[in-house]
Short mmCIF file of C-alpha atoms in Angstrom, two decimals:
data_model
loop_
_atom_site.label_atom_id
_atom_site.label_comp_id
_atom_site.label_asym_id
_atom_site.label_seq_id
_atom_site.Cartn_x
_atom_site.Cartn_y
_atom_site.Cartn_z
CA MET A 30 100.56 78.64 109.55
CA ALA A 31 101.90 80.88 106.77
CA LYS A 32 98.65 80.56 104.79
CA GLU A 33 96.59 81.55 107.83
CA GLN A 34 98.75 84.53 108.52
CA ILE A 35 98.46 86.06 105.07
CA GLN A 36 94.74 85.47 104.52
CA VAL A 37 94.01 89.21 104.67
CA LEU A 38 96.84 89.82 102.19
CA ASN A 39 95.44 87.23 99.80
CA ALA A 40 92.11 89.05 100.02
CA LEU A 41 93.88 92.27 99.00
CA ASP A 42 95.73 90.53 96.15
CA VAL A 43 92.59 89.11 94.54
CA ALA A 44 90.25 92.03 95.34
CA LYS A 45 88.40 93.60 92.43
CA THR A 46 89.14 97.23 91.68
CA GLN A 47 86.98 99.25 94.07
CA LEU A 48 86.35 102.82 95.13
CA TYR A 49 89.01 102.66 97.86
CA HIS A 50 91.68 102.03 95.20
CA PHE A 51 90.76 105.25 93.41
CA THR A 52 90.47 107.14 96.70
CA ALA A 53 94.01 106.05 97.59
CA ILE A 54 95.26 107.12 94.13
CA VAL A 55 93.76 110.59 94.56
CA ILE A 56 95.01 111.05 98.14
CA ALA A 57 98.55 109.87 97.32
CA GLY A 58 98.47 111.44 93.85
CA MET A 59 97.66 114.93 95.10
CA GLY A 60 100.88 114.76 97.09
CA PHE A 61 102.76 114.06 93.88
CA PHE A 62 100.86 116.78 92.04
CA THR A 63 102.13 119.19 94.72
CA ASP A 64 105.65 117.70 94.62
CA ALA A 65 106.00 118.30 90.89
CA TYR A 66 104.46 121.77 91.06
CA ASP A 67 106.81 122.79 93.88
CA LEU A 68 109.95 121.28 92.36
CA PHE A 69 109.51 122.57 88.82
CA CYS A 70 107.85 125.97 89.36
CA ILE A 71 111.24 127.37 90.42
CA SER A 72 112.52 126.97 86.85
CA LEU A 73 109.71 129.30 85.71
CA VAL A 74 110.83 132.17 87.92
CA THR A 75 114.65 131.97 88.12
CA LYS A 76 115.05 134.41 85.18
CA LEU A 77 112.62 136.79 86.88
CA LEU A 78 114.56 136.59 90.17
CA GLY A 79 117.72 137.50 88.25
CA ARG A 80 116.06 140.54 86.69
CA ILE A 81 114.64 141.79 90.00
CA TYR A 82 117.57 141.20 92.36
CA TYR A 83 120.68 141.18 90.13
CA HIS A 84 120.07 144.06 87.74
CA VAL A 85 123.28 145.78 86.60
CA ASP A 86 122.96 149.33 85.23
CA GLY A 87 124.18 149.63 81.66
CA ALA A 88 124.47 145.85 81.08
CA PRO A 89 123.49 144.71 77.54
CA LYS A 90 121.41 141.83 78.97
CA PRO A 91 118.96 141.66 81.89
CA GLY A 92 120.28 140.66 85.31
CA SER A 93 120.67 136.94 85.97
CA LEU A 94 121.35 134.85 89.04
CA PRO A 95 125.10 134.36 89.65
CA PRO A 96 126.18 130.72 89.13
CA ASN A 97 126.43 129.90 92.84
CA VAL A 98 123.02 131.45 93.57
CA ALA A 99 121.38 129.73 90.57
CA ALA A 100 122.84 126.39 91.69
CA ALA A 101 121.56 126.96 95.25
CA VAL A 102 118.06 128.08 94.23
CA ASN A 103 117.63 125.24 91.73
CA GLY A 104 119.34 122.57 93.76
CA VAL A 105 118.61 123.15 97.43
CA ALA A 106 115.17 121.51 97.15
CA PHE A 107 116.88 118.41 95.70
CA ILE A 108 119.22 118.22 98.70
CA GLY A 109 116.18 118.48 100.97
CA THR A 110 114.31 115.87 98.93
CA LEU A 111 117.22 113.41 99.12
CA SER A 112 117.41 113.87 102.92
CA GLY A 113 113.64 113.48 103.27
CA GLN A 114 113.56 110.32 101.16
CA LEU A 115 116.12 108.63 103.39
CA PHE A 116 114.67 109.88 106.69
CA PHE A 117 110.96 109.37 106.04
CA GLY A 118 111.62 106.10 104.17
CA TRP A 119 113.29 104.74 107.31
CA LEU A 120 110.61 106.26 109.57
CA GLY A 121 107.82 104.72 107.47
CA ASP A 122 109.15 101.25 108.28
CA LYS A 123 109.74 102.07 111.96
CA MET A 124 106.53 103.93 112.86
CA GLY A 125 104.14 102.83 110.12
CA ARG A 126 103.15 104.44 106.85
CA LYS A 127 100.09 106.30 108.10
CA LYS A 128 101.65 107.99 111.14
CA VAL A 129 104.32 109.62 109.01
CA TYR A 130 102.13 110.40 105.99
CA GLY A 131 100.47 113.54 107.40
CA MET A 132 103.80 115.00 108.60
CA THR A 133 105.23 115.23 105.08
CA LEU A 134 102.17 117.02 103.74
CA MET A 135 102.04 119.59 106.55
CA LEU A 136 105.73 120.35 106.02
CA MET A 137 105.03 120.94 102.32
CA VAL A 138 102.11 123.30 103.06
CA VAL A 139 104.05 125.44 105.55
CA CYS A 140 107.23 125.62 103.46
CA SER A 141 105.42 126.38 100.18
CA ILE A 142 103.91 129.47 101.81
CA ALA A 143 107.17 130.41 103.54
CA SER A 144 109.12 130.11 100.24
CA GLY A 145 107.21 133.11 98.92
CA LEU A 146 108.06 135.22 101.97
CA SER A 147 111.37 136.88 102.65
CA PHE A 148 112.94 138.56 105.65
CA GLY A 149 114.34 141.74 104.15
CA ARG A 150 114.58 143.24 100.67
CA ASP A 151 118.18 142.84 99.54
CA ALA A 152 119.17 140.00 97.21
CA LYS A 153 121.21 138.09 99.79
CA THR A 154 118.39 137.96 102.36
CA VAL A 155 115.69 137.09 99.83
CA MET A 156 117.73 134.27 98.26
CA GLY A 157 118.84 133.01 101.68
CA THR A 158 115.22 132.80 102.90
CA LEU A 159 114.10 131.19 99.65
CA CYS A 160 116.83 128.54 99.84
CA PHE A 161 116.19 127.81 103.52
CA PHE A 162 112.48 127.13 103.05
CA ARG A 163 112.95 125.30 99.76
CA PHE A 164 115.30 122.91 101.53
CA TRP A 165 112.57 122.03 104.07
CA LEU A 166 109.96 121.97 101.32
CA GLY A 167 112.16 119.40 99.57
CA PHE A 168 112.48 117.47 102.84
CA GLY A 169 108.69 117.07 102.96
CA ILE A 170 108.50 116.21 99.26
CA GLY A 171 111.18 113.57 99.81
CA GLY A 172 109.02 111.79 102.36
CA ASP A 173 106.16 111.61 99.89
CA TYR A 174 108.12 109.36 97.50
CA PRO A 175 108.62 106.21 99.61
CA LEU A 176 105.39 106.63 101.59
CA SER A 177 103.05 107.17 98.63
CA ALA A 178 104.62 104.34 96.62
CA THR A 179 104.58 101.93 99.56
CA ILE A 180 101.02 102.76 100.63
CA MET A 181 99.71 102.37 97.07
CA SER A 182 101.54 99.08 96.49
CA GLU A 183 100.27 97.67 99.80
CA TYR A 184 96.67 98.68 99.11
CA SER A 185 96.62 97.32 95.55
CA ASN A 186 95.64 93.98 94.05
CA LYS A 187 98.04 91.84 92.02
CA LYS A 188 96.38 92.43 88.68
CA THR A 189 96.45 96.23 88.52
CA ARG A 190 99.09 97.15 91.12
CA GLY A 191 101.54 98.57 88.57
CA ALA A 192 98.89 100.83 87.03
CA PHE A 193 97.79 102.12 90.45
CA ILE A 194 101.33 103.00 91.60
CA ALA A 195 102.12 104.52 88.19
CA ALA A 196 98.88 106.57 88.36
CA VAL A 197 100.05 108.13 91.64
CA PHE A 198 103.35 109.04 90.01
CA ALA A 199 101.60 110.27 86.84
CA MET A 200 100.05 113.07 88.88
CA GLN A 201 103.50 114.66 88.59
CA GLY A 202 102.70 115.41 84.96
CA PHE A 203 99.60 117.35 85.96
CA GLY A 204 101.64 119.18 88.61
CA ILE A 205 104.18 120.34 85.99
CA LEU A 206 101.32 121.29 83.66
CA ALA A 207 99.50 123.20 86.41
CA GLY A 208 102.69 125.13 87.24
CA GLY A 209 103.08 126.23 83.62
CA ILE A 210 99.40 127.16 83.17
CA PHE A 211 99.25 129.09 86.45
CA ALA A 212 102.44 131.02 85.57
CA ILE A 213 100.93 131.91 82.17
CA ILE A 214 97.75 133.21 83.84
CA ILE A 215 99.56 135.21 86.54
CA SER A 216 102.18 136.72 84.19
CA SER A 217 99.46 137.63 81.64
CA ALA A 218 97.27 139.23 84.34
CA PHE A 219 100.14 141.29 85.74
CA LYS A 220 101.32 142.26 82.25
CA ALA A 221 97.83 143.47 81.34
CA ARG A 222 97.74 145.61 84.49
CA PHE A 223 101.40 146.67 84.70
CA ASP A 224 102.81 146.70 81.18
CA ALA A 225 106.42 147.75 80.60
CA PRO A 226 108.81 148.34 77.67
CA PRO A 227 111.36 145.67 76.62
CA TYR A 228 114.76 145.65 78.35
CA GLU A 229 116.56 147.09 75.30
CA VAL A 230 114.24 150.12 75.31
CA ASP A 231 114.24 150.81 79.07
CA ALA A 232 116.45 148.51 81.12
CA LEU A 233 115.23 149.58 84.55
CA GLY A 234 111.60 150.14 83.56
CA SER A 235 111.28 146.68 81.91
CA THR A 236 110.92 145.10 85.37
CA VAL A 237 107.96 146.68 87.13
CA PRO A 238 108.04 146.66 90.98
CA GLN A 239 104.89 144.49 91.01
CA ALA A 240 106.83 141.68 89.27
CA ASP A 241 108.17 140.83 92.73
CA TYR A 242 104.70 139.54 93.64
CA VAL A 243 104.57 137.20 90.63
CA TRP A 244 107.25 134.74 91.72
CA ARG A 245 105.97 134.77 95.29
CA ILE A 246 102.39 133.94 94.24
CA ILE A 247 103.58 131.15 91.90
CA LEU A 248 105.59 129.51 94.72
CA MET A 249 102.95 129.93 97.42
CA VAL A 250 100.06 128.46 95.43
CA GLY A 251 101.81 125.06 95.75
CA ALA A 252 100.42 124.90 99.30
CA LEU A 253 96.79 124.65 98.14
CA PRO A 254 96.58 121.08 96.73
CA ALA A 255 98.61 119.73 99.67
CA ALA A 256 96.35 121.43 102.21
CA MET A 257 93.24 120.08 100.47
CA THR A 258 94.29 116.46 100.96
CA TYR A 259 95.70 116.68 104.51
CA TYR A 260 92.45 115.65 106.22
CA SER A 261 91.97 112.65 103.89
CA ARG A 262 95.48 111.41 104.66
CA THR A 263 94.88 111.47 108.39
CA LYS A 264 91.74 109.34 107.92
CA MET A 265 93.42 106.56 105.86
CA PRO A 266 93.88 103.33 107.86
CA GLU A 267 97.36 101.79 108.16
CA THR A 268 98.11 99.33 105.37
CA ALA A 269 97.28 95.71 106.18
CA ARG A 270 100.72 94.56 105.09
CA TYR A 271 102.45 96.79 107.62
CA THR A 272 100.00 95.88 110.40
CA ALA A 273 100.16 92.13 109.67
CA LEU A 274 103.78 91.58 108.60
CA VAL A 275 105.66 94.25 110.56
CA ALA A 276 103.46 95.19 113.56
CA LYS A 277 102.17 91.56 113.74
CA ASN A 278 98.65 92.63 114.69
CA MET A 279 96.37 90.38 112.64
CA GLU A 280 93.12 91.47 114.30
CA GLN A 281 93.82 95.11 113.44
CA ALA A 282 94.83 94.27 109.86
CA ASN A 283 91.61 92.29 109.36
CA ALA A 284 89.46 94.98 110.96
CA ASP A 285 91.01 97.78 108.87
CA MET A 286 90.73 95.94 105.57
CA SER A 287 87.21 94.63 106.29
CA LYS A 288 86.14 98.26 106.68
CA VAL A 289 88.05 99.50 103.62
CA MET A 290 87.07 96.64 101.28
CA GLN A 291 83.56 96.29 102.73
CA VAL A 292 83.90 92.51 102.98
CA GLU A 293 84.06 90.24 106.01
CA ILE A 294 87.57 88.86 106.58
CA GLN A 295 87.83 86.09 109.16
CA ALA A 296 89.46 87.31 112.36
CA GLU A 297 92.87 85.83 113.06
CA PRO A 298 94.89 85.86 116.27
CA ARG A 299 97.91 88.00 116.98
CA MET A 300 101.05 86.21 115.84
CA GLU A 301 104.04 88.09 117.24
CA GLU A 302 105.97 84.89 117.69
CA GLN A 303 105.57 84.01 114.02
CA ALA A 304 108.42 84.33 111.57
CA GLN A 305 111.10 85.24 114.06
CA ASN A 306 113.43 83.04 112.10
CA GLY A 307 112.69 84.65 108.76
CA GLN A 308 112.77 88.19 110.11
CA SER A 309 115.98 87.90 112.07
CA TYR A 310 118.12 89.55 109.41
CA GLY A 311 118.52 93.31 109.10
CA LEU A 312 118.92 95.73 106.22
CA PHE A 313 122.72 95.71 106.33
CA SER A 314 123.11 91.95 106.86
CA LYS A 315 124.72 89.36 104.57
CA LYS A 316 121.33 87.67 104.20
CA PHE A 317 119.72 90.86 102.90
CA LEU A 318 122.68 91.36 100.58
CA SER A 319 122.40 87.84 99.17
CA ARG A 320 118.60 88.02 98.74
CA HIS A 321 118.08 91.63 97.69
CA GLY A 322 121.51 93.24 97.19
CA LEU A 323 121.46 93.07 93.38
CA HIS A 324 117.85 94.24 93.32
CA LEU A 325 118.78 97.30 95.39
CA LEU A 326 121.77 97.98 93.11
CA GLY A 327 119.41 97.73 90.13
CA THR A 328 116.79 100.12 91.53
CA THR A 329 119.34 102.68 92.80
CA SER A 330 121.55 102.73 89.68
CA THR A 331 118.72 102.95 87.14
CA TRP A 332 117.00 105.76 89.07
CA PHE A 333 120.33 107.60 89.46
CA LEU A 334 121.11 107.40 85.73
CA LEU A 335 117.56 108.25 84.65
CA ASP A 336 117.44 111.39 86.79
CA ILE A 337 120.77 112.66 85.44
CA ALA A 338 119.20 112.67 81.98
CA PHE A 339 115.70 113.71 83.04
CA TYR A 340 116.51 116.66 85.29
CA SER A 341 119.32 118.08 83.19
CA GLN A 342 116.72 118.51 80.46
CA ASN A 343 113.69 119.44 82.52
CA LEU A 344 115.15 122.12 84.74
CA PHE A 345 117.09 123.82 81.98
CA GLN A 346 114.81 123.31 79.02
CA LYS A 347 114.22 127.08 78.96
CA ASP A 348 117.90 127.53 78.01
CA ILE A 349 117.62 124.99 75.18
CA PHE A 350 114.50 126.75 73.91
CA SER A 351 116.35 130.07 73.98
CA ALA A 352 119.19 128.53 71.97
CA ILE A 353 116.84 127.45 69.18
CA GLY A 354 114.75 130.61 69.22
CA TRP A 355 111.62 129.13 70.82
CA ILE A 356 111.85 131.84 73.49
CA PRO A 357 112.81 135.34 72.25
CA HIS A 358 116.07 136.92 73.40
CA ALA A 359 115.78 138.24 76.95
CA GLN A 360 116.60 141.84 76.01
CA THR A 361 113.66 141.98 73.56
CA MET A 362 111.14 141.32 76.37
CA ASN A 363 110.12 142.82 79.66
CA ALA A 364 110.32 140.71 82.83
CA LEU A 365 106.68 139.55 82.80
CA GLU A 366 106.83 138.58 79.11
CA GLU A 367 109.85 136.40 79.83
CA VAL A 368 107.94 134.51 82.56
CA TYR A 369 105.07 134.04 80.10
CA PHE A 370 107.25 132.61 77.31
CA ILE A 371 109.17 130.26 79.62
CA ALA A 372 105.89 129.01 81.14
CA ARG A 373 104.36 128.58 77.68
CA ALA A 374 107.29 126.43 76.54
CA GLN A 375 107.10 124.23 79.67
CA THR A 376 103.33 123.87 79.26
CA LEU A 377 103.61 122.85 75.61
CA ILE A 378 106.17 120.16 76.46
CA ALA A 379 103.98 118.93 79.34
CA ILE A 380 100.85 118.71 77.16
CA CYS A 381 102.57 117.09 74.17
CA SER A 382 104.91 114.63 75.84
CA THR A 383 105.20 114.63 79.63
CA VAL A 384 101.56 113.98 80.56
CA PRO A 385 100.82 111.48 77.73
CA GLY A 386 104.01 109.56 78.57
CA TYR A 387 103.00 109.04 82.20
CA TRP A 388 99.53 107.80 81.27
CA PHE A 389 100.83 105.46 78.57
CA THR A 390 102.78 103.79 81.38
CA VAL A 391 99.62 103.55 83.49
CA ALA A 392 97.77 101.95 80.55
CA PHE A 393 100.45 99.41 79.59
CA ILE A 394 102.52 98.59 82.69
CA ASP A 395 100.42 95.59 83.73
CA ARG A 396 100.33 94.27 80.17
CA MET A 397 103.89 94.85 78.98
CA GLY A 398 105.55 94.61 82.39
CA ARG A 399 107.93 96.99 84.16
CA PHE A 400 111.11 95.48 82.69
CA THR A 401 110.05 95.86 79.05
CA ILE A 402 108.80 99.44 79.48
CA GLN A 403 112.01 100.48 81.26
CA LEU A 404 114.26 98.93 78.60
CA MET A 405 112.20 100.49 75.82
CA GLY A 406 112.29 103.91 77.50
CA PHE A 407 116.07 103.95 77.96
CA PHE A 408 116.55 102.69 74.39
CA PHE A 409 114.45 105.41 72.77
CA MET A 410 115.83 108.14 75.04
CA THR A 411 119.29 107.15 73.80
CA VAL A 412 118.17 107.20 70.16
CA PHE A 413 116.54 110.64 70.42
CA MET A 414 119.42 112.16 72.40
CA PHE A 415 121.85 111.13 69.67
CA ALA A 416 119.38 112.30 66.99
CA LEU A 417 119.45 115.74 68.63
CA ALA A 418 123.18 115.81 69.33
CA ILE A 419 124.87 114.48 66.19
CA PRO A 420 123.30 116.98 63.72
CA TYR A 421 123.00 119.68 66.41
CA GLU A 422 124.07 122.52 64.09
CA HIS A 423 121.21 121.57 61.77
CA TRP A 424 118.67 121.91 64.62
CA THR A 425 119.93 125.36 65.66
CA LEU A 426 118.80 126.86 62.34
CA ARG A 427 115.55 128.76 62.82
CA GLU A 428 113.68 126.85 60.09
CA ASN A 429 114.43 123.50 61.77
CA ARG A 430 113.35 124.42 65.30
CA ILE A 431 110.03 122.56 65.11
CA GLY A 432 111.89 119.33 64.31
CA PHE A 433 114.15 119.91 67.31
CA VAL A 434 111.17 120.42 69.63
CA VAL A 435 109.48 117.25 68.28
CA LEU A 436 112.57 115.11 68.98
CA TYR A 437 113.09 116.82 72.33
CA SER A 438 109.45 116.08 73.22
CA LEU A 439 109.90 112.43 72.23
CA THR A 440 112.81 112.04 74.67
CA PHE A 441 110.45 113.28 77.39
CA PHE A 442 107.66 111.02 76.21
CA PHE A 443 109.87 107.92 76.43
CA ALA A 444 111.34 109.02 79.76
CA ASN A 445 107.81 109.03 81.17
CA PHE A 446 106.57 106.03 79.16
CA GLY A 447 109.68 104.35 80.47
CA PRO A 448 112.13 104.59 83.35
CA ASN A 449 110.83 107.78 84.98
CA ALA A 450 107.68 105.87 85.95
CA THR A 451 109.04 102.33 86.36
CA THR A 452 111.92 103.34 88.65
CA PHE A 453 109.25 104.67 91.02
CA VAL A 454 107.02 101.58 90.78
CA VAL A 455 109.52 98.71 91.12
CA PRO A 456 111.17 99.50 94.51
CA ALA A 457 107.69 99.49 96.08
CA GLU A 458 107.12 95.90 94.91
CA ILE A 459 110.27 93.82 95.29
CA PHE A 460 111.46 94.32 98.88
CA PRO A 461 110.06 92.81 102.14
CA ALA A 462 107.40 94.86 103.99
CA ARG A 463 109.72 95.74 106.89
CA PHE A 464 112.30 97.22 104.46
CA ARG A 465 109.97 98.39 101.69
CA SER A 466 109.71 102.07 102.59
CA THR A 467 113.41 102.28 103.50
CA CYS A 468 114.57 100.65 100.25
CA HIS A 469 112.28 102.86 98.20
CA GLY A 470 113.70 105.85 100.06
CA ILE A 471 117.28 104.74 99.30
CA SER A 472 116.42 104.16 95.62
CA SER A 473 114.66 107.50 95.21
CA ALA A 474 117.47 109.30 97.09
CA CYS A 475 119.92 107.91 94.53
CA GLY A 476 117.60 109.34 91.90
CA LYS A 477 117.80 112.77 93.50
CA LEU A 478 121.58 112.44 93.62
CA GLY A 479 121.37 111.93 89.85
CA ALA A 480 119.06 114.94 89.60
CA MET A 481 121.69 117.05 91.35
CA VAL A 482 124.39 115.81 88.98
CA GLY A 483 122.07 116.62 86.07
CA ALA A 484 120.97 120.00 87.41
CA PHE A 485 124.33 121.28 88.71
CA GLY A 486 126.66 119.47 86.33
CA PHE A 487 124.82 120.36 83.14
CA LEU A 488 124.26 123.95 84.24
CA TYR A 489 128.01 124.27 83.76
CA LEU A 490 128.63 121.61 81.10
CA ALA A 491 126.09 122.97 78.62
CA GLN A 492 127.70 126.42 78.56
CA ASN A 493 129.20 127.57 75.26
CA LYS A 494 132.80 126.47 74.60
CA ASP A 495 133.61 130.13 73.96
CA LYS A 496 133.72 131.82 77.37
CA SER A 497 132.61 135.15 75.88
CA LYS A 498 129.36 133.48 74.74
CA ALA A 499 128.72 131.65 78.03
CA ASP A 500 126.12 133.00 80.48
CA ALA A 501 127.33 135.77 82.78
CA GLY A 502 129.59 134.42 85.53
CA TYR A 503 129.94 130.92 84.08
CA PRO A 504 133.13 129.33 82.79
CA ALA A 505 133.23 127.85 79.30
CA GLY A 506 131.56 124.43 79.06
CA ILE A 507 131.41 121.66 76.48
CA GLY A 508 128.33 123.06 74.75
CA VAL A 509 124.79 121.74 74.37
CA ARG A 510 125.73 119.27 71.62
CA ASN A 511 128.40 117.48 73.66
CA SER A 512 126.16 117.56 76.74
CA LEU A 513 123.46 115.74 74.78
CA LEU A 514 126.03 113.12 73.68
CA VAL A 515 127.03 112.57 77.32
CA LEU A 516 123.35 112.14 78.26
CA GLY A 517 122.97 109.57 75.48
CA VAL A 518 125.78 107.51 77.05
CA VAL A 519 124.10 107.85 80.48
CA ASN A 520 120.92 106.36 78.98
CA ILE A 521 122.88 103.40 77.55
CA LEU A 522 124.18 102.65 81.07
CA GLY A 523 120.61 102.85 82.40
CA PHE A 524 119.54 100.30 79.78
CA LEU A 525 122.26 97.88 80.93
CA PHE A 526 121.57 98.24 84.68
CA THR A 527 117.88 97.50 84.06
CA PHE A 528 118.84 93.82 83.71
CA LEU A 529 119.44 93.70 87.50
CA VAL A 530 115.77 94.49 88.23
CA PRO A 531 113.24 91.60 88.44
CA GLU A 532 109.79 91.66 86.81
CA ALA A 533 106.93 92.03 89.32
CA LYS A 534 103.99 91.86 86.90
CA GLY A 535 101.13 89.69 88.18
CA LYS A 536 102.96 88.53 91.33
CA SER A 537 102.03 89.24 94.93
CA LEU A 538 104.29 91.50 97.01
CA GLU A 539 105.09 88.56 99.31
CA GLU A 540 106.10 86.39 96.37
CA MET A 541 108.34 89.13 94.92
CA SER A 542 110.00 89.95 98.23
CA GLY A 543 110.46 86.32 99.29
CA GLU A 544 108.38 86.81 102.45
CA ASN A 545 106.37 83.66 101.70
CA GLU A 546 109.63 81.69 101.82
CA GLU A 547 110.58 83.42 105.07
CA GLU A 548 107.26 82.39 106.61
CA ALA A 549 107.82 78.82 105.47
CA GLU A 550 111.30 78.82 107.06
CA ALA A 551 109.93 80.16 110.35
#
């Protein structure tokens, strides 16, 4: 009986790589392209927002966002993302992947546009509007994580499943890159048309009124790639694994996959009565805990620890670059120049380490396996963090800044050719179909919790120990050096928790999740 029921799934597992695989990668991947653009473009414009809305006459440095505002602007999308991951992850298992998939994208389109609008002109109103819409933007982005991963895993064959899911996630790299390149183009165009003196020459005149359009355009352009793929998402059929294993409609699963794969799959009867025994346990039951509890602990903890390290670097890399002289001092530039230099730094890191790291994972994940890549990534991230931290004074000297950037880039490379990709792939492979989207949502939400710890915690922690040298409005911190040491320890913990996660290379989803055994018990 079990063999009959999963005939369509066997066909998916052994299918050769076809056009529909690549179509699914593009449709799901464009969502992730948009996610990364929307999440990371805010770090390109926070300095500009400070100059425009928090200028103080006579201050030696340009205006900057107060700590509470900076934390809200940078972090509110993460809170939305975490909420969206949990909600849409659960909804994807209740209603089906396809029904929910279009909702997340439409939310992202509307809120990307709305983020660039503001009701009023004063700082409080503008920041309030920005935070409100970035929360809902994050909510839509959050839904994209479990749904894209689950859909791609359920469409894939056994042999190349890891590469396909990783390829969807790798589109994040292009999203970060696109954000940096677009900010360079816009800031250069505005600077050519509306040039201004540096802040130290003319404090008020260094920020031209037209600079207010720059951040709005950068945020609003995030709606374009999402809007372009909305129609394609609505036309994707439901995954056969959801239709067969959760909805129990074998005829529909066969019909959908016959059309997608362009092969004839023998029609099978509806089997609602099947597997009642095996599917009697719920997500919060003892049976789930005994079968998958450690796996869930492994996927949640490793993603949580990885994102502490990853986001504390990524969101605030502009501050590290300022510390080592990669970006000139703010008072020596006008507002548009500052956007240009921050965007250039982010783009260089994306080209040299972020994008290659993602695609190395795509190339090697089905050869090396998820477990090995994740261990290797955490190991080298630890090594490079300590290599930056221990001789930190050496790296702050101007003549050594290139060495610092190389090591810093390598930590990014091994985050992406490592746990940043594998933590996304594994939860989509090791849980039963009826919990898959929910468990991925829980795992990714723990990641965003880590991102918030990294983003908020290290915004304060990395401040200079001398309060007079800390950023305006911030208390003294433990300094960049000690922050990097803490992140090194976080990576060691990630390495250890990886041992809770099973290897899914070359195995079917039903074999990994134990659903074949459940069918046999039924």
